[in-house]
Tab-separated table of C-alpha atoms in Angstrom:
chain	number	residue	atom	x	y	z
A	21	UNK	CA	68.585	42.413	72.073
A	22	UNK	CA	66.535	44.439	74.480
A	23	UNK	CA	66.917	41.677	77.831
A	24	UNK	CA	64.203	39.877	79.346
A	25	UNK	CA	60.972	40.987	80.085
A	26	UNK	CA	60.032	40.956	83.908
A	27	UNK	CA	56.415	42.468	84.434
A	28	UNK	CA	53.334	42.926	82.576
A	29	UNK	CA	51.464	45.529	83.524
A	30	UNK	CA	47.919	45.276	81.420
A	31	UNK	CA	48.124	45.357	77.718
A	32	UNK	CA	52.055	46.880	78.258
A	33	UNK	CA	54.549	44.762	78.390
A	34	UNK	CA	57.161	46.281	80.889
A	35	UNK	CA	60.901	46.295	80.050
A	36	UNK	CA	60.528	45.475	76.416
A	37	UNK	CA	61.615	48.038	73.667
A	38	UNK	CA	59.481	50.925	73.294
A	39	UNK	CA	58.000	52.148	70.036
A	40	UNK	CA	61.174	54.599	69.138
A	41	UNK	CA	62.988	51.868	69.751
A	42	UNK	CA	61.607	49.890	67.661
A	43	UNK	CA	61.234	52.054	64.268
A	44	UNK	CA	64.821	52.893	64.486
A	45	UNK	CA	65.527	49.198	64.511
A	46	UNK	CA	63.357	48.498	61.306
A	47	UNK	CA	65.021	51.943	59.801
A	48	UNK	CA	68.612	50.418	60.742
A	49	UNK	CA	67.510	47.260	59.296
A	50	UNK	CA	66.333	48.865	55.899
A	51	UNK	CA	69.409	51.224	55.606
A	52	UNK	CA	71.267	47.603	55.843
A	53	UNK	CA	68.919	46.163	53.227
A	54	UNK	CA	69.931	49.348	50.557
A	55	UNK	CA	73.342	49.353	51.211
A	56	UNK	CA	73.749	45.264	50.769
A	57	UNK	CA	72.198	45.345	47.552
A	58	UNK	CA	74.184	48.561	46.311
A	59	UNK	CA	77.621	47.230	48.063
A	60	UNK	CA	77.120	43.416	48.682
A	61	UNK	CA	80.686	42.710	49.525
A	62	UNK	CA	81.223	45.903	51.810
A	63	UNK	CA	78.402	45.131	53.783
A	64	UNK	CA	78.794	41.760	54.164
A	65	UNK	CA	82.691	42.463	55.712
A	66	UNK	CA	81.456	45.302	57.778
A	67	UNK	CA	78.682	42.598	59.323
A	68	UNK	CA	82.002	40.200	59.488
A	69	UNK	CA	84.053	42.812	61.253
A	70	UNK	CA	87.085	42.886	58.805
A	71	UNK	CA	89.633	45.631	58.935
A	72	UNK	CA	91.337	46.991	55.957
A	73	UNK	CA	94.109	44.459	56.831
A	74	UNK	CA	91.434	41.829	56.041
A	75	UNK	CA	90.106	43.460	53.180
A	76	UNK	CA	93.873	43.191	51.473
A	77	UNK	CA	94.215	39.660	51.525
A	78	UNK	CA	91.107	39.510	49.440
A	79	UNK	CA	93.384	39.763	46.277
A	80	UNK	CA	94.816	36.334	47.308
A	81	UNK	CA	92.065	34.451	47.754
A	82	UNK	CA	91.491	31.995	44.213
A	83	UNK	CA	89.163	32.746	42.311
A	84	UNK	CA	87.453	29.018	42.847
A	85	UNK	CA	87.467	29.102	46.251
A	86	UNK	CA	84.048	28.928	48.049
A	87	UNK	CA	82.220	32.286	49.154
A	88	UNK	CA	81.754	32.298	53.450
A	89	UNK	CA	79.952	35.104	53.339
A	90	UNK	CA	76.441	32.973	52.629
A	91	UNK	CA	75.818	32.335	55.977
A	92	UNK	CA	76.729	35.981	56.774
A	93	UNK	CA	74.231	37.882	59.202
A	94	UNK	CA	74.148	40.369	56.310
A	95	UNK	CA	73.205	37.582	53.444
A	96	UNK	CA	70.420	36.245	55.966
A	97	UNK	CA	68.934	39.629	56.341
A	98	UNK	CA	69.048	40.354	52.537
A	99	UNK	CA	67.092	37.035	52.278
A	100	UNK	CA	64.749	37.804	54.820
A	101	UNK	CA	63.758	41.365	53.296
A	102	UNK	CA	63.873	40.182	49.879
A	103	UNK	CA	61.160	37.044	50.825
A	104	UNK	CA	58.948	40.122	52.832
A	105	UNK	CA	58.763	41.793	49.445
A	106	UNK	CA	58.204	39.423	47.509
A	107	UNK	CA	55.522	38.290	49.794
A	108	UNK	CA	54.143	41.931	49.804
A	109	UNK	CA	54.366	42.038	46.204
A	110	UNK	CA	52.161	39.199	46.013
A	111	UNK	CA	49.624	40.233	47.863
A	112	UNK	CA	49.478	43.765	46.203
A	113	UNK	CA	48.340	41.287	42.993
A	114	UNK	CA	45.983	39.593	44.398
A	115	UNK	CA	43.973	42.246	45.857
A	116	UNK	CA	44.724	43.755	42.092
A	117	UNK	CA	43.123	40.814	40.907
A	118	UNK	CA	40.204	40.293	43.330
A	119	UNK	CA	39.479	44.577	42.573
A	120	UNK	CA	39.671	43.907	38.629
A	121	UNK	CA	37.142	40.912	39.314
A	122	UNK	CA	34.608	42.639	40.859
A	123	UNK	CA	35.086	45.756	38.328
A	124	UNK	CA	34.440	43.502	35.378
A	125	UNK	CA	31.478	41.978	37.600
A	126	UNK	CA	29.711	45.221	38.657
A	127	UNK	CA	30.052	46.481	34.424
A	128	UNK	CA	28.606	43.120	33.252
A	129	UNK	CA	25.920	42.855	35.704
A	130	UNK	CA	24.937	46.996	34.720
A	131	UNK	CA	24.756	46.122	31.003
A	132	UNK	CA	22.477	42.756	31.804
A	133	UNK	CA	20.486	44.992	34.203
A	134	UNK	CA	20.157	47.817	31.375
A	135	UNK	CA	19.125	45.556	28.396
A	136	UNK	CA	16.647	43.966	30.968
A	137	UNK	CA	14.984	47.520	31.479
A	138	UNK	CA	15.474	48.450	27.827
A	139	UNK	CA	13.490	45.176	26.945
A	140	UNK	CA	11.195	46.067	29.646
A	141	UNK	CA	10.107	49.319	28.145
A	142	UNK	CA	9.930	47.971	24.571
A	143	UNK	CA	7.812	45.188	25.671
A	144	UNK	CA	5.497	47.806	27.740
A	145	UNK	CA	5.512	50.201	24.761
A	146	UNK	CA	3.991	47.237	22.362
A	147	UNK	CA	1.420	46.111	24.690
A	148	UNK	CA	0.613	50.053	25.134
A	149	UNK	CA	0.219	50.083	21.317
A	150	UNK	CA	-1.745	46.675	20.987
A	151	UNK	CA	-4.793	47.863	23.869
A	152	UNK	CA	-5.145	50.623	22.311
A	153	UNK	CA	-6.005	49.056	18.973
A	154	UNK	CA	-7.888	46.327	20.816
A	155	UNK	CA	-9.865	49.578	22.510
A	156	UNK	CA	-10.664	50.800	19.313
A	157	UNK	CA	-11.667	47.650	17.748
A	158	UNK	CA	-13.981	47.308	20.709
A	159	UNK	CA	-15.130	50.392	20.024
A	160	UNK	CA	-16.268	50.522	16.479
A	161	UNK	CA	-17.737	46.910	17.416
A	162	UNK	CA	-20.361	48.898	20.150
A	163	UNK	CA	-21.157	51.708	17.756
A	164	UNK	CA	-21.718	49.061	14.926
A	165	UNK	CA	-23.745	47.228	17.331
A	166	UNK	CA	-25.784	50.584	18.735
A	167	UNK	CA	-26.801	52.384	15.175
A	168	UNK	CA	-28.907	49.633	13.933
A	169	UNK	CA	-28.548	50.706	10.170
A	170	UNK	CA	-27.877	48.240	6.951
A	171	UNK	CA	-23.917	48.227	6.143
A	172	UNK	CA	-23.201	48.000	2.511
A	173	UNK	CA	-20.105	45.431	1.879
A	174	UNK	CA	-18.006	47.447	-1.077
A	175	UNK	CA	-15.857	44.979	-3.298
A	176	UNK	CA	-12.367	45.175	-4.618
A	177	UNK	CA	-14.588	44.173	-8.105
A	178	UNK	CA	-17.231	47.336	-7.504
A	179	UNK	CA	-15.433	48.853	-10.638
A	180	UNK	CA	-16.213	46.084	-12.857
A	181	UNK	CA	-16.357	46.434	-16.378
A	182	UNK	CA	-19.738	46.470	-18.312
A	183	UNK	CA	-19.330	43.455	-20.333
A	184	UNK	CA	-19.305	41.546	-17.148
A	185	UNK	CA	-22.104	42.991	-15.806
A	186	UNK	CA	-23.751	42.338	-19.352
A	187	UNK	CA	-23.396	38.234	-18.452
A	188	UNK	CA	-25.313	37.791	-15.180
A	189	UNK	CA	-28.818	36.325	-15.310
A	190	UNK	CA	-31.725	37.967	-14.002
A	191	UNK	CA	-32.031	38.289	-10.711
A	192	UNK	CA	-28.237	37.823	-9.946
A	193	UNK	CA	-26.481	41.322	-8.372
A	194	UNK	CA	-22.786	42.193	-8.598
A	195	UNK	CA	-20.530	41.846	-5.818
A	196	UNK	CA	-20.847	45.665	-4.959
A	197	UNK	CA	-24.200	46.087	-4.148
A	198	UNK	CA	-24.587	43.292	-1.811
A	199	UNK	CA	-25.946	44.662	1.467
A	200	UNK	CA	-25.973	42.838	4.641
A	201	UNK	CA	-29.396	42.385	6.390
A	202	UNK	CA	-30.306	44.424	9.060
A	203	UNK	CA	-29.601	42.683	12.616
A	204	UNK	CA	-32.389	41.797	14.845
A	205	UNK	CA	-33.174	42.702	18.070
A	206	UNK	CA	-31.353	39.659	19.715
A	207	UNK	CA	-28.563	39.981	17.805
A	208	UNK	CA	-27.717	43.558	18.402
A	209	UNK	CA	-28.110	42.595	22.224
A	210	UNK	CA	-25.968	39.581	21.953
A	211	UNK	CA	-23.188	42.078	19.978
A	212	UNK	CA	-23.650	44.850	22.641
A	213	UNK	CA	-23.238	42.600	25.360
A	214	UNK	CA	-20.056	41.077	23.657
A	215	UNK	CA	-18.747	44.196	23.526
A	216	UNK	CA	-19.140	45.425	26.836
A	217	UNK	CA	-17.590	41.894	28.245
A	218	UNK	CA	-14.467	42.414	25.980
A	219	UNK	CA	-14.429	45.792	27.524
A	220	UNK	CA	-14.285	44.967	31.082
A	221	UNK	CA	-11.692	41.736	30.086
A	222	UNK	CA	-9.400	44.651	28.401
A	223	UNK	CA	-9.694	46.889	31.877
A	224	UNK	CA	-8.876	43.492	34.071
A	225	UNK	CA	-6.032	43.321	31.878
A	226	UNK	CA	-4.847	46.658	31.606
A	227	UNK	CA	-5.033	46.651	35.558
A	228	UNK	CA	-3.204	43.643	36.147
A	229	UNK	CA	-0.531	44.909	34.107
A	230	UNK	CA	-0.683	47.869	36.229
A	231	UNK	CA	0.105	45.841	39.529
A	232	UNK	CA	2.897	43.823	37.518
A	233	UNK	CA	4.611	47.377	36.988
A	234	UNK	CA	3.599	48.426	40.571
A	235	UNK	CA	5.176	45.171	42.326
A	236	UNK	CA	8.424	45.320	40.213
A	237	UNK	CA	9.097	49.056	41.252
A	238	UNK	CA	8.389	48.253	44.561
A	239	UNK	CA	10.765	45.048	44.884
């Protein structure tokens, strides 16, 4: 007991115990705490007061006869520190918890976030691989349209055995030598054109994929 305190002067209380004071207390109180729970019964007559003349009629006492030392000063302190710790212990496992919680969070959130961008590039690598073909396509398309010459259509039958030839009436031709007229002047314009607007759709594509990539690297 440190008295009663008379002033306040700010934040500092004036005439309370000072911060010395006050750790030797808590040491005092833990040094109790150790030696009650090494010697239970030695502490608890030392907080009792008990001589050594005391301590001899122990041996009397029956061995049914209730304990007094429960409502010891001693016993209430061991109770006291033993609730703190168990309190303290407590919250060490929760913030154990709440840490492993996030952990496992954080890892599963990086693995979502890494099959996102691995599906990302996979999907960009196909539609990489598909303009190009489209480009291509496109391209033979214009030059087809642009050299204006006869294109012979070749069979999977062009090797066709003579005895089949042999049967075909006059006037009929074999599958291999059928030729495909030569396109007319509005035709080849309508094909150019066609080309030239799939063209331009496959750049209007290609950059709006371009802005897609651009806003999703930006956000």
């Amino acid at each position: 007991h440190y008295g009663t305190v008379a002033t306040v002067d700010g934040d500092k209380v004036c005439g309370g115990p000072s911060a010395d004071e006050l750790r030797k207390k808590v040491e005092a109180q833990l040094a109790a705490y150790v030696d009650a729970i090494e010697h239970p019964t030695q502490a608890t007559r030392d907080a009792k007061g008990e001589t050594d003349e005391d301590r001899s009629d122990d041996g009397e006492r029956t061995p049914n006869a209730p304990d007094a030392d429960n409502g010891s000063p001693a016993s209430a302190m061991f109770e006291a520190l033993t609730a703190e710790l168990q309190a303290r212990d407590e919250e060490r496992g929760r913030v154990l918890r709440v840490e492993a919680q996030r952990r496992a969070s954080d890892e599963t959130k990086q693995r979502e976030a890494e099959q996102l961008l691995r599906k990302r590039l996979k999907w960009l690598e196909h539609a990489k691989t598909r303009r190009k073909r489209r480009a291509e396509r496109e391209r033979l398309a214009a030059e087809l349209a642009k050299s204006g010459t006869a294109t012979v259509v070749q069979s999977t039958r062009e090797h066709a055995s003579g005895a089949e030839a042999v049967g075909l009436e006059k006037g009929v031709t074999t599958e291999a030598n059928v030729a495909m007229p030569e396109p007319n002047e509005a035709f080849r314009s309508a094909l150019d054109w066609s080309a030239r607007a799939a063209q331009a759709l496959q750049e209007v594509r290609t950059r709006q994929l371009e802005l897609k990539d651009g806003f999703a690297t930006l956000a």
